[in-house]
Amino acid sequence: MTTSSTARTFGYVRVSTRRQTVDQQMDALLAAGVPADNIYGDVISGAKWDRDGLSSLRKLMRSGDTLVVVALDRLGRSLSEMVKLLEWIVSEGIELRSLREGIDLTTPTGRMLAGIFASLAEYERALILERAEAARDAARARGRQVGRPKSMTAEQIEKARALLAADWSRVRVAKELGVSRASLYREIPA
């Protein structure tokens, strides 16, 4: 594909949580020649499709522009969404460069490799979820609390039932037990 002299280069960075940093990705994109003002990003799971930085890029980019990412998994982890994004990139005439995988979407081989890497990213995500569920199951089997701890003890629930039976209001019972009304309704529905 020939690009005009007005073609621009954009970069995209993404991390899943605020505890992570995009510094390494930014350094790699800057070293690859992406102007700092043209780098967009998100702090959100790759499984989420509605991302502000990615949406901004999709509105800005036009045929002949190049999108540079450090790795394909920065674009997303879901195969269906990655395929949809890659189809959009190709249909709009946008070039994609992935630094880690060395992919150039302007070639049939590049498009095939992008699909393979997207599949592998989705597979890796599925494995992570399976391992996490197995760890939770193992913890439950050993009698350990999994997830958010209950907000009320069995004794508090018993006392709450007695107070409600004595015509105390839920507001008063919650205050007496030092719990929220939401917790009281969750444990003892109306």
Short mmCIF file of C-alpha atoms in Angstrom, two decimals:
data_model
loop_
_atom_site.label_atom_id
_atom_site.label_comp_id
_atom_site.label_asym_id
_atom_site.label_seq_id
_atom_site.Cartn_x
_atom_site.Cartn_y
_atom_site.Cartn_z
CA MET A 1 0.00 0.00 0.00
CA THR A 2 1.34 3.42 -0.81
CA THR A 3 1.02 6.05 1.83
CA SER A 4 0.66 9.72 1.13
CA SER A 5 2.93 12.36 2.61
CA THR A 6 0.12 13.26 5.02
CA ALA A 7 0.07 9.75 6.54
CA ARG A 8 0.48 9.83 10.28
CA THR A 9 1.83 7.36 12.79
CA PHE A 10 -0.09 6.64 15.99
CA GLY A 11 0.68 4.44 18.95
CA TYR A 12 -1.51 2.61 21.43
CA VAL A 13 -0.58 1.46 24.93
CA ARG A 14 -2.66 -0.46 27.45
CA VAL A 15 -2.29 -1.88 30.93
CA SER A 16 -4.95 -3.79 32.84
CA THR A 17 -4.67 -2.12 36.26
CA ARG A 18 -3.53 1.15 37.81
CA ARG A 19 -0.74 -0.77 39.60
CA GLN A 20 0.89 -1.32 36.21
CA THR A 21 2.74 1.30 34.20
CA VAL A 22 2.87 2.05 30.47
CA ASP A 23 6.45 3.40 30.70
CA GLN A 24 8.08 0.46 28.90
CA GLN A 25 5.46 0.55 26.13
CA MET A 26 5.86 4.32 25.75
CA ASP A 27 9.66 4.00 25.49
CA ALA A 28 9.34 1.32 22.80
CA LEU A 29 6.86 3.37 20.75
CA LEU A 30 8.97 6.52 20.99
CA ALA A 31 12.05 4.53 19.93
CA ALA A 32 10.04 3.24 16.95
CA GLY A 33 9.43 6.84 15.85
CA VAL A 34 5.86 7.37 17.08
CA PRO A 35 5.39 11.05 18.05
CA ALA A 36 4.58 11.40 21.76
CA ASP A 37 1.46 13.48 20.97
CA ASN A 38 0.11 10.62 18.86
CA ILE A 39 0.24 7.95 21.55
CA TYR A 40 -3.10 7.00 23.09
CA GLY A 41 -3.78 4.52 25.82
CA ASP A 42 -6.07 2.92 28.33
CA VAL A 43 -5.90 1.46 31.82
CA ILE A 44 -8.47 -1.30 31.41
CA SER A 45 -8.68 -5.02 30.79
CA GLY A 46 -8.03 -6.09 27.21
CA ALA A 47 -11.21 -8.12 27.45
CA LYS A 48 -13.21 -4.87 27.56
CA TRP A 49 -14.00 -3.49 24.12
CA ASP A 50 -15.30 -0.07 25.16
CA ARG A 51 -12.02 1.80 25.73
CA ASP A 52 -11.68 5.59 25.50
CA GLY A 53 -8.13 5.67 24.12
CA LEU A 54 -8.88 3.07 21.45
CA SER A 55 -12.14 4.81 20.53
CA SER A 56 -10.28 8.12 20.12
CA LEU A 57 -7.77 6.43 17.83
CA ARG A 58 -10.50 4.88 15.71
CA LYS A 59 -12.03 8.32 15.16
CA LEU A 60 -8.69 9.96 14.29
CA MET A 61 -7.07 7.41 12.02
CA ARG A 62 -7.62 7.36 8.27
CA SER A 63 -6.35 5.44 5.24
CA GLY A 64 -2.57 5.45 4.99
CA ASP A 65 -2.01 6.05 8.71
CA THR A 66 0.00 3.54 10.74
CA LEU A 67 -0.91 2.16 14.15
CA VAL A 68 2.05 0.89 16.18
CA VAL A 69 1.68 -1.32 19.25
CA VAL A 70 4.33 -3.02 21.35
CA ALA A 71 2.44 -6.34 21.14
CA LEU A 72 -0.90 -7.48 19.75
CA ASP A 73 -2.18 -8.36 23.22
CA ARG A 74 -2.17 -4.62 24.02
CA LEU A 75 -5.01 -4.27 21.52
CA GLY A 76 -7.11 -6.93 23.25
CA ARG A 77 -7.45 -10.52 24.42
CA SER A 78 -10.75 -11.63 22.92
CA LEU A 79 -10.33 -13.34 19.56
CA SER A 80 -13.66 -12.12 18.22
CA GLU A 81 -12.94 -8.52 19.16
CA MET A 82 -9.37 -8.71 17.84
CA VAL A 83 -10.64 -10.09 14.52
CA LYS A 84 -13.22 -7.29 14.37
CA LEU A 85 -10.54 -4.68 15.10
CA LEU A 86 -8.12 -6.18 12.56
CA GLU A 87 -10.88 -6.26 9.93
CA TRP A 88 -11.62 -2.58 10.63
CA ILE A 89 -7.92 -1.71 10.35
CA VAL A 90 -7.60 -3.50 7.00
CA SER A 91 -10.89 -2.11 5.61
CA GLU A 92 -9.89 1.45 6.53
CA GLY A 93 -6.51 1.09 4.82
CA ILE A 94 -4.63 1.56 8.07
CA GLU A 95 -1.28 -0.13 8.51
CA LEU A 96 -0.57 -1.99 11.73
CA ARG A 97 2.87 -2.66 13.11
CA SER A 98 3.38 -4.84 16.16
CA LEU A 99 6.93 -4.44 17.42
CA ARG A 100 7.22 -7.66 19.43
CA GLU A 101 5.71 -9.97 16.83
CA GLY A 102 7.16 -8.12 13.83
CA ILE A 103 3.78 -8.07 12.11
CA ASP A 104 2.91 -5.84 9.17
CA LEU A 105 -0.79 -6.09 8.29
CA THR A 106 -0.32 -4.87 4.77
CA THR A 107 0.68 -8.42 3.74
CA PRO A 108 -1.44 -11.60 3.70
CA THR A 109 1.17 -13.30 5.90
CA GLY A 110 0.96 -10.44 8.38
CA ARG A 111 -2.83 -10.73 8.58
CA MET A 112 -2.57 -14.50 9.11
CA LEU A 113 0.05 -14.08 11.86
CA ALA A 114 -2.06 -11.42 13.55
CA GLY A 115 -4.96 -13.89 13.71
CA ILE A 116 -2.73 -16.60 15.16
CA PHE A 117 -1.29 -14.29 17.82
CA ALA A 118 -4.76 -13.02 18.72
CA SER A 119 -5.88 -16.66 19.16
CA LEU A 120 -2.91 -17.37 21.39
CA ALA A 121 -3.63 -14.29 23.51
CA GLU A 122 -7.23 -15.43 23.99
CA TYR A 123 -6.06 -18.95 24.85
CA GLU A 124 -3.62 -17.56 27.43
CA ARG A 125 -6.41 -15.48 29.01
CA ALA A 126 -8.66 -18.57 29.20
CA LEU A 127 -5.86 -20.52 30.91
CA ILE A 128 -5.39 -17.73 33.46
CA LEU A 129 -9.12 -17.77 34.25
CA GLU A 130 -9.13 -21.58 34.56
CA ARG A 131 -6.14 -21.52 36.93
CA ALA A 132 -7.78 -18.83 39.05
CA GLU A 133 -11.02 -20.83 39.28
CA ALA A 134 -9.07 -23.98 40.21
CA ALA A 135 -7.29 -22.05 42.96
CA ARG A 136 -10.63 -20.78 44.30
CA ASP A 137 -12.07 -24.31 44.23
CA ALA A 138 -9.04 -25.64 46.12
CA ALA A 139 -9.38 -22.90 48.74
CA ARG A 140 -13.10 -23.65 49.16
CA ALA A 141 -12.35 -27.37 49.55
CA ARG A 142 -10.00 -26.49 52.41
CA GLY A 143 -12.65 -24.36 54.09
CA ARG A 144 -11.02 -21.02 53.34
CA GLN A 145 -13.03 -17.89 52.61
CA VAL A 146 -13.05 -17.12 48.89
CA GLY A 147 -13.95 -13.66 47.67
CA ARG A 148 -15.31 -10.86 49.75
CA PRO A 149 -15.88 -11.87 53.38
CA LYS A 150 -19.44 -11.86 54.73
CA SER A 151 -20.40 -8.53 56.22
CA MET A 152 -22.33 -10.09 59.11
CA THR A 153 -21.45 -12.94 61.43
CA ALA A 154 -23.92 -15.72 62.26
CA GLU A 155 -24.37 -14.14 65.71
CA GLN A 156 -25.18 -10.74 64.18
CA ILE A 157 -27.72 -12.33 61.83
CA GLU A 158 -29.38 -14.14 64.72
CA LYS A 159 -29.50 -10.93 66.80
CA ALA A 160 -30.86 -8.98 63.81
CA ARG A 161 -33.69 -11.49 63.35
CA ALA A 162 -34.58 -11.19 67.03
CA LEU A 163 -34.57 -7.38 66.92
CA LEU A 164 -36.64 -7.30 63.73
CA ALA A 165 -39.11 -9.73 65.32
CA ALA A 166 -39.34 -7.23 68.22
CA ASP A 167 -40.47 -4.58 65.68
CA TRP A 168 -37.19 -2.69 65.49
CA SER A 169 -36.74 -0.78 62.21
CA ARG A 170 -34.06 -1.96 59.81
CA VAL A 171 -32.28 1.39 60.18
CA ARG A 172 -32.14 0.95 63.96
CA VAL A 173 -31.02 -2.71 63.71
CA ALA A 174 -28.28 -1.84 61.24
CA LYS A 175 -27.05 0.96 63.49
CA GLU A 176 -27.16 -1.28 66.56
CA LEU A 177 -25.09 -3.98 64.83
CA GLY A 178 -22.73 -1.58 63.07
CA VAL A 179 -23.57 -2.81 59.57
CA SER A 180 -25.11 -1.16 56.54
CA ARG A 181 -28.78 -1.52 55.68
CA ALA A 182 -27.71 -3.13 52.40
CA SER A 183 -25.85 -5.83 54.34
CA LEU A 184 -28.90 -6.37 56.54
CA TYR A 185 -31.19 -6.73 53.49
CA ARG A 186 -28.69 -9.05 51.81
CA GLU A 187 -28.59 -11.37 54.84
CA ILE A 188 -32.25 -11.02 55.82
CA PRO A 189 -34.38 -10.11 52.81
CA ALA A 190 -37.62 -8.25 53.54
#
